[in-house]
Coordinates of C-alpha atoms in Angstrom, one line a residue:
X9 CA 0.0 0.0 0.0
X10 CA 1.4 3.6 -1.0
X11 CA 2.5 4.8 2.5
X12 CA 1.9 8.6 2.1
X13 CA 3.8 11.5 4.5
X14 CA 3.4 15.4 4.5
X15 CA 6.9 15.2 2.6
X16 CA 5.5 13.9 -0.4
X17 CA 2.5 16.8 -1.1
X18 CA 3.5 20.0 -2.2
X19 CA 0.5 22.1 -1.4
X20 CA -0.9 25.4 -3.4
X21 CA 0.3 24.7 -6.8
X22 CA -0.6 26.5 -10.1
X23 CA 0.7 25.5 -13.5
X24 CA -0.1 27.0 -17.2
X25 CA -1.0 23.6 -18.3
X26 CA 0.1 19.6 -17.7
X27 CA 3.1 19.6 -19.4
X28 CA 4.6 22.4 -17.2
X29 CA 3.0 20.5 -14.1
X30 CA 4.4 17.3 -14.7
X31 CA 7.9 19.0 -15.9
X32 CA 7.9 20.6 -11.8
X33 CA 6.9 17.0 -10.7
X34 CA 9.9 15.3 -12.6
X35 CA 12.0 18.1 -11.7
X36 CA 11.0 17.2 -7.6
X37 CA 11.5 13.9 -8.2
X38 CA 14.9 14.1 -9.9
X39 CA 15.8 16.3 -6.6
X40 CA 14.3 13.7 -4.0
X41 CA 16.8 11.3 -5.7
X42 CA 14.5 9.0 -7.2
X43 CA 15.3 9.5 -10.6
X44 CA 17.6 10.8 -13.0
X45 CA 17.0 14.0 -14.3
X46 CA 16.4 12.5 -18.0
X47 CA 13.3 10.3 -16.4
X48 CA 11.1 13.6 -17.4
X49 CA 11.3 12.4 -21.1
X50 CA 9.6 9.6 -20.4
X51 CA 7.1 11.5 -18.0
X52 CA 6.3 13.4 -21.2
X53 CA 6.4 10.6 -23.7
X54 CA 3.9 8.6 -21.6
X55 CA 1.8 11.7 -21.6
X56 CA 1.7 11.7 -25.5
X57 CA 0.7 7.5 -25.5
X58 CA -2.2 7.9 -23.6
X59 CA -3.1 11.2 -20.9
X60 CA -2.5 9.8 -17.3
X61 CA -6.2 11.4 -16.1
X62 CA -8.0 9.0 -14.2
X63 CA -11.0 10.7 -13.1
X64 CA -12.3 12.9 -9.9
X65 CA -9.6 15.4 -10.2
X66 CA -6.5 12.8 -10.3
X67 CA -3.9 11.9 -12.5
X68 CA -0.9 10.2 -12.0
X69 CA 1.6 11.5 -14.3
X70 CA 5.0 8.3 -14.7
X71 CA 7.5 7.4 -16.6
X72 CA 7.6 4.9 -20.1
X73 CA 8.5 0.9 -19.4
X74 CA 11.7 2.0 -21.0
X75 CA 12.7 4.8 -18.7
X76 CA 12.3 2.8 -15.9
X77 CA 16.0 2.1 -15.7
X78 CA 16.2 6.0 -14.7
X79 CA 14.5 5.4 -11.6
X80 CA 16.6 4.8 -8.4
X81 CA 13.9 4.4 -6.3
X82 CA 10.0 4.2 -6.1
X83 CA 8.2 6.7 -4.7
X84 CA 5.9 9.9 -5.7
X85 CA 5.3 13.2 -5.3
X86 CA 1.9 14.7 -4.9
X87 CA 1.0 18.5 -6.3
X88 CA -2.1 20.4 -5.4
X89 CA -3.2 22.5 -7.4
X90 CA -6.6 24.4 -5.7
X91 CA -7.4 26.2 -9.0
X92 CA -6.8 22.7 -11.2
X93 CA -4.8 22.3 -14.3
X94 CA -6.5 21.3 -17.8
X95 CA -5.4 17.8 -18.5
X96 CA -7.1 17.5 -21.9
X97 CA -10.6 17.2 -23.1
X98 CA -11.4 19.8 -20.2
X99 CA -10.7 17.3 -17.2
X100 CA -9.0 19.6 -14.5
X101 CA -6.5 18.2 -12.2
X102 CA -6.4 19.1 -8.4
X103 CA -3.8 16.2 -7.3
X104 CA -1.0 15.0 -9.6
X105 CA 0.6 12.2 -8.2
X106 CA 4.2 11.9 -10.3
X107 CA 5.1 7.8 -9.8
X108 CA 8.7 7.2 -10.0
X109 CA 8.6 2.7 -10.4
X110 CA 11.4 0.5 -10.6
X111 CA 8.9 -2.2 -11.7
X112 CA 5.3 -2.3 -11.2
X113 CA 4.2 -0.2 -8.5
X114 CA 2.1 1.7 -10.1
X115 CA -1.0 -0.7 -10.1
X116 CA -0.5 -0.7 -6.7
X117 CA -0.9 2.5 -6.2
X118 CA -4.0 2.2 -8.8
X119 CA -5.6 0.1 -6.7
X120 CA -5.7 2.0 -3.9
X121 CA -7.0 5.0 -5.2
X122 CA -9.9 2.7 -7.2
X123 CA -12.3 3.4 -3.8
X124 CA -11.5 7.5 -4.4
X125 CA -12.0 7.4 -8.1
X126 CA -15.2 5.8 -8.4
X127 CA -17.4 7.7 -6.2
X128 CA -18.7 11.2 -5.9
X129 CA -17.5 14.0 -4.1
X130 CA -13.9 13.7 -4.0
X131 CA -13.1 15.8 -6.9
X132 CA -14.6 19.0 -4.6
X133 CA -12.8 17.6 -1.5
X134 CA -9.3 17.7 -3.6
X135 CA -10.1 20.7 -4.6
X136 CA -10.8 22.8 -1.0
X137 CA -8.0 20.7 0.1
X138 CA -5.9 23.0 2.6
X139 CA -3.3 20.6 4.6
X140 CA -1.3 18.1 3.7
X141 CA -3.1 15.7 5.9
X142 CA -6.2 16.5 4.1
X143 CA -4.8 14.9 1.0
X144 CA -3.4 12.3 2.5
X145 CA -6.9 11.3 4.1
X146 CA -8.6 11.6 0.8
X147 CA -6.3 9.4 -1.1
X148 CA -5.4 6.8 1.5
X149 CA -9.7 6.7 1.5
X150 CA -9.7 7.2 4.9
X151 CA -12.7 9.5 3.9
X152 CA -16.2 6.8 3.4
X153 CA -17.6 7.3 0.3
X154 CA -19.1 4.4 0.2
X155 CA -20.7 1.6 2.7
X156 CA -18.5 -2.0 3.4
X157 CA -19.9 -4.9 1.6
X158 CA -17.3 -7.8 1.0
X159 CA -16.8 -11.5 1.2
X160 CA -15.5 -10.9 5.2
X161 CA -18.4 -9.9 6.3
X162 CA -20.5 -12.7 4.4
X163 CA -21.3 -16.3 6.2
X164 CA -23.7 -18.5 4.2
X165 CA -25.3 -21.9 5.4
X166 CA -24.2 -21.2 8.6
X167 CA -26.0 -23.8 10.6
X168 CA -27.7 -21.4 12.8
X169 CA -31.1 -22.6 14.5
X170 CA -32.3 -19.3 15.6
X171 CA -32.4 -15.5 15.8
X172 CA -30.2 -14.8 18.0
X173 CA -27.3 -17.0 16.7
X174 CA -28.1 -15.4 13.1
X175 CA -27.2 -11.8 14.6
X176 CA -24.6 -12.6 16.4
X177 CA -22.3 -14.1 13.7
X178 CA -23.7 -11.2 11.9
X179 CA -22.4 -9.0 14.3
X180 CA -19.3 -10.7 14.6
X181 CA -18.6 -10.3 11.2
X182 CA -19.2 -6.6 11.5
X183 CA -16.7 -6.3 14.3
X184 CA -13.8 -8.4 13.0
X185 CA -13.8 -5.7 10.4
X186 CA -13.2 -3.0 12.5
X187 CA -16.4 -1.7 11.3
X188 CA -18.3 -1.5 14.7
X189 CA -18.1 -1.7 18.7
X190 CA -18.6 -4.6 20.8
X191 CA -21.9 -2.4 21.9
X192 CA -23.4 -2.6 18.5
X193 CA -23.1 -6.4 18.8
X194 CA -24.9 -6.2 22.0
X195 CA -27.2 -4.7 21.3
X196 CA -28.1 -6.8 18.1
X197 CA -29.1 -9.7 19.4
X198 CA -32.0 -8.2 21.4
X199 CA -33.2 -6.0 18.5
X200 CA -36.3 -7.1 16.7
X201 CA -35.7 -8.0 13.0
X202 CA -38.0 -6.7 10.1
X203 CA -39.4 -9.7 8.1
X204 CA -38.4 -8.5 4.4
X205 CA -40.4 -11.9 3.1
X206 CA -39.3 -15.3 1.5
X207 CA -37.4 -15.4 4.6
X208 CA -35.2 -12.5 4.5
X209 CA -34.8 -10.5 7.9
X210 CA -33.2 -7.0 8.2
X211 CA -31.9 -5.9 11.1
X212 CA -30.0 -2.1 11.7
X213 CA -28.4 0.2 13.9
X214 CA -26.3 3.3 14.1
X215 CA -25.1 2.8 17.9
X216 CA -21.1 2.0 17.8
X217 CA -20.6 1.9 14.1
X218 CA -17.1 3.2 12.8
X219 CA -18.1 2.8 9.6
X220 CA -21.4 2.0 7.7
X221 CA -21.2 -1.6 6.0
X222 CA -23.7 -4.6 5.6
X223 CA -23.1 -7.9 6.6
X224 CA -25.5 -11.1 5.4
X225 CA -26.1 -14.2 7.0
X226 CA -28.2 -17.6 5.8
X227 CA -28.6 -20.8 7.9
X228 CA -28.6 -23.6 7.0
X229 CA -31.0 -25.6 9.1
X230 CA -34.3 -24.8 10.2
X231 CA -34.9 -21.8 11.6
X232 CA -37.8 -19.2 12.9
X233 CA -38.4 -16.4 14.6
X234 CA -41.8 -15.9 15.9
X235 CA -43.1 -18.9 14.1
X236 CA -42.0 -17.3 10.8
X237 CA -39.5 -19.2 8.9
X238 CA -35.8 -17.4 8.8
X239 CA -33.9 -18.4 6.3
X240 CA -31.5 -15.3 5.9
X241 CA -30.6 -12.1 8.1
X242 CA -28.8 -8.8 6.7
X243 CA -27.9 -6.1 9.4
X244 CA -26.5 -3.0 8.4
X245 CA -24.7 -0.6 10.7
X246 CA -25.0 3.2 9.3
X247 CA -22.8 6.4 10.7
X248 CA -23.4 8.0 7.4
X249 CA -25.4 7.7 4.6
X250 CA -23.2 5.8 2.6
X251 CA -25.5 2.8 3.1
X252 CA -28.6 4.1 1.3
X253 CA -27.3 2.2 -2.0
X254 CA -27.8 -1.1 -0.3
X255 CA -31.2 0.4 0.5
X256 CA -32.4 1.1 -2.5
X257 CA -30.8 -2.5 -4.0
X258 CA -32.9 -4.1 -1.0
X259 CA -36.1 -2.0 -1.9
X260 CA -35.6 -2.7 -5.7
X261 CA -35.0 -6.5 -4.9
X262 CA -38.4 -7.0 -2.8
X263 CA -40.5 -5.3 -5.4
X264 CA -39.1 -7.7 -7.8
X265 CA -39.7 -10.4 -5.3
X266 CA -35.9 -11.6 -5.4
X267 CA -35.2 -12.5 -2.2
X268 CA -35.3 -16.2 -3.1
X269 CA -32.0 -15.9 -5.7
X270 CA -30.5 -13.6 -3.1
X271 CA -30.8 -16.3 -0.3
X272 CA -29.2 -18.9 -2.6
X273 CA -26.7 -16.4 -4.8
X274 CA -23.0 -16.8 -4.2
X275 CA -20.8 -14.5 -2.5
X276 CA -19.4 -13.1 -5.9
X277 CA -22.6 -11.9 -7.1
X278 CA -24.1 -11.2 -3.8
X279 CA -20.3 -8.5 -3.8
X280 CA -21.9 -7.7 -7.5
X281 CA -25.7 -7.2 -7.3
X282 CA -25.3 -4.6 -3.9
X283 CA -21.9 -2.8 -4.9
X284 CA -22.6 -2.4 -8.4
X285 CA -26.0 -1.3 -7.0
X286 CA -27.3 -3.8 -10.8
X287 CA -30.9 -3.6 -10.7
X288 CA -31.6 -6.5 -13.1
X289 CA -31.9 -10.2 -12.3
X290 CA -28.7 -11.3 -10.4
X291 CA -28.9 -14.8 -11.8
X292 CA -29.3 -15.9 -15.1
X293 CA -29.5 -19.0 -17.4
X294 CA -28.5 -17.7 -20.4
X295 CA -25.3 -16.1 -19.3
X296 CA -21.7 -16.8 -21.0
X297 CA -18.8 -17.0 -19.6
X298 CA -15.2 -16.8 -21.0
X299 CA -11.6 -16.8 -19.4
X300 CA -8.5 -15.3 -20.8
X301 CA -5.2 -15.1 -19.7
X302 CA -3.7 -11.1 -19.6
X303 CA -0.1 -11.3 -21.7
X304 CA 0.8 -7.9 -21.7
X305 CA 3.6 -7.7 -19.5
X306 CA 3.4 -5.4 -17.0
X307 CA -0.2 -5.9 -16.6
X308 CA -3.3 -4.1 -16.5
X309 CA -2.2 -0.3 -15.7
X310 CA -4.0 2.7 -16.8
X311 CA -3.8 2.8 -21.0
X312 CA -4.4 -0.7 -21.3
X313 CA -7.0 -1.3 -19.3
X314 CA -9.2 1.8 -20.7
X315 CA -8.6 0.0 -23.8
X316 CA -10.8 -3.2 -22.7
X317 CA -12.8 -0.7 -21.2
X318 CA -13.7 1.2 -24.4
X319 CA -13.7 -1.9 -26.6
X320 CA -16.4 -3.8 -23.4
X321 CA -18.7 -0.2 -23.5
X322 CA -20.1 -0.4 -27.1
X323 CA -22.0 -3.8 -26.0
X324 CA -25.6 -3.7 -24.5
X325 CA -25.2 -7.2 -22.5
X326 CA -24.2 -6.9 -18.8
X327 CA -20.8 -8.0 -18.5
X328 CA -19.1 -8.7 -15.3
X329 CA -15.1 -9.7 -14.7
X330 CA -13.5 -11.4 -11.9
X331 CA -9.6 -11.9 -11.7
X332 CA -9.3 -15.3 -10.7
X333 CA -5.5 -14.6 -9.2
X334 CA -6.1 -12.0 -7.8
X335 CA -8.9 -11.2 -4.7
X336 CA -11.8 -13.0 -5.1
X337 CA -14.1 -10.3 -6.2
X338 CA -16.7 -9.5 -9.5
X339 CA -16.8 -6.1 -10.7
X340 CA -18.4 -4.5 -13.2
X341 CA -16.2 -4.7 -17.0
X342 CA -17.3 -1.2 -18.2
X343 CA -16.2 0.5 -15.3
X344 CA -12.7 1.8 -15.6
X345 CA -11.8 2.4 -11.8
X346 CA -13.4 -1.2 -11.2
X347 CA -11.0 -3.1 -13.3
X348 CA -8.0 -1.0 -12.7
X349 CA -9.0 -1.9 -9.0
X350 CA -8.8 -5.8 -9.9
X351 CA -4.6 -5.2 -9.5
X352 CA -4.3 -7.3 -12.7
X353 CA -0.9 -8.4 -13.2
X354 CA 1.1 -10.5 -16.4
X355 CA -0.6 -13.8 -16.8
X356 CA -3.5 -13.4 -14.6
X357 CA -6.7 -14.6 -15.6
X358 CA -9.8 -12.6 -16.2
X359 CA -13.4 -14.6 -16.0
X360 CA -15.6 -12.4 -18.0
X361 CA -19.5 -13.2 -17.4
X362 CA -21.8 -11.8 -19.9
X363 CA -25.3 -11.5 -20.1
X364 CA -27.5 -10.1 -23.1
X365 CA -28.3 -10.2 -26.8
X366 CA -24.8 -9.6 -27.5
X367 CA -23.2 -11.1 -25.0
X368 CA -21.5 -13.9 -27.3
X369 CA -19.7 -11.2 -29.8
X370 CA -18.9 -8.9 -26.5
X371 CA -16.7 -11.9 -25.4
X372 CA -15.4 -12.1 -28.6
X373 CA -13.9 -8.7 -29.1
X374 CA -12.8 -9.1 -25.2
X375 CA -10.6 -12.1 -26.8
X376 CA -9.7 -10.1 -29.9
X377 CA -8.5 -7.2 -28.0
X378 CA -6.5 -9.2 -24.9
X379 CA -4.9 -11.6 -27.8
X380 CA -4.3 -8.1 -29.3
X381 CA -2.3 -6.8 -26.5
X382 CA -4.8 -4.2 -25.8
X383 CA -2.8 -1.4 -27.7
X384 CA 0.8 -2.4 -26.5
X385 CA 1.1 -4.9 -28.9

């Protein structure tokens, strides 16, 4: 994980346009002694490939693969710039982050900055940025933007026999991930549970919560609670709002009377159906499904992976990908941040699910472009 300090941000910066600001970031850099003062070439070069803008006020300006051999260490440097810089196609900057990389690094550093690039309200936060520490928060995403949901605080067929075992692995759950008190747990077990139907319970409370998250429970013996069968339990602990998607997904789920295929779904598309906030079927018969192995060789970084991206976005099917060396997590294929996010490395394996009229010639051009190199040959 990129480790940031005050050291690394140089607040209150203004530059004409990006290739002055990334010129001052090499030139810091070349000072700090991780690179050569030649690496700036490359800075530029990769500029002209592809721009480094990711989205919400960040880019991350870096060197070529062949000017790696000019860095003497990895690190970065961070500029602020409060009044932004125009990166192209009108997308102002307010935090460049220059990444000197001996080696891959860099998707590291992508992936950690996937939970502040894919939700709103960090651009404006970046922006009115006044400390160093504020930055740091931001991009370390100490900041919630949005509410927990993973496969940590999931246990299915647990062999619970009642309500009060159901909440308190639920509960448990919740607290191993730091996400609330031992009071919140407490207090769970005595709480009444709303019957959502089908045998889907919700229980929720804001007492001791750290930070908002959802966990989901099903049993796998007999169970009920007030002679009402109980066959699953979700509890979600708010100390924001962040949790209203999951909400809305629940609302939009019982309307559609769903709760069945969510009390029998897997973890990877329970992850899917609530994160992605997917309000179609989460289950599906007709569904394809392809695997491809990713050659190019220092992975999935920014320009390639906008390159899936754009040749996945044309397509009307719903397409999913899960990196099956990597964590064990779906996301959504047309999402940029998501699959930069997925960490993918040379040789990994992509699953791609696809579900739609054109799902069979998405997974085609998927294959064409991979097997293509996805622009780096």
């Amino acid at each position: 994980m990129l480790k940031l300090t005050n050291d690394d941000i140089t607040m209150a910066q203004a530059a004409k346009d990006k290739i002055a600001a990334i010129t001052t970031i090499a030139e810091q850099l070349n000072e700090r002694g991780l690179v050569t003062s030649e690496y700036v070439t490359g800075m530029l070069n990769r500029e002209l490939q592809n721009s480094t803008y990711l989205g919400n006020g960040i880019a991350i300006p870096h060197g070529t693969t062949d000017t790696r051999d000019l860095v003497n260490e990895t690190g970065v440097v961070i500029h602020h710039f409060p009044d932004g810089v125009n990166w192209g196609d009108n997308n102002l900057v307010y935090v460049a982050i220059g990444i000197a990389a001996k080696s891959d690094e860099h998707l590291g550093i992508l992936k950690q900055l996937t939970k502040v690039l894919s939700v709103d309200g960090v651009e404006e936060k970046l922006k009115a940025a006044t400390t160093e520490q504020d930055i740091i928060t931001l991009l370390n995403g100490d900041v919630q933007f949005e509410a927990d949901f993973n496969q940590q605080l999931m246990q299915l067929n647990f062999p619970a026999t009642d309500m009060i075992q159901m909440a308190a692995v639920a509960g448990g759950c919740l607290k191993n991930q730091d996400c609330v008190a031992q009071q919140f747990v407490a207090e769970l077990v005595v709480k009444a549970p709303t019957h959502l139907g089908n045998g889907l319970w919700l229980i929720s409370g804001d007492k001791a919560v750290n930070r908002s998250a959802m966990a989901f429970v099903t049993t796998s013996e007999h169970c009920e609670f007030n002679g009402e069968v109980v066959k699953g339990l979700i509890v979600i602990a708010a100390c924001n709002d962040t949790h209203h998607g999951f909400l809305k997904t629940l609302s939009h789920c019982i309307f559609e009377q769903q709760q069945g295929e969510l009390l029998i779904a897997s973890k990877d598309k329970l992850i899917a159906y609530f994160t992605n906030h997917e309000e179609d079927d989460i289950s599906s018969d007709s569904a394809l499904t392809e695997t491809f192995r990713i050659n190019n060789t220092h992975g999935l970084h920014a320009r390639p992976s906008a390159m899936l991206v754009a040749t996945i976005k044309p397509f009307s099917a719903n397409i999913m990908v899960k990196n099956l060396d990597g964590e064990d997590k779906t996301v959504n294929a047309k999402s940029l941040m998501k699959v930069i996010g997925l960490g993918v490395k040379y040789g990994d394996r992509l699953q791609f699910i696809a579900d739609g009229d054109d799902a069979k010639q998405a997974l085609a051009a998927i294959s064409e472009a991979i097997v293509s190199g996805l622009s780096e040959g």
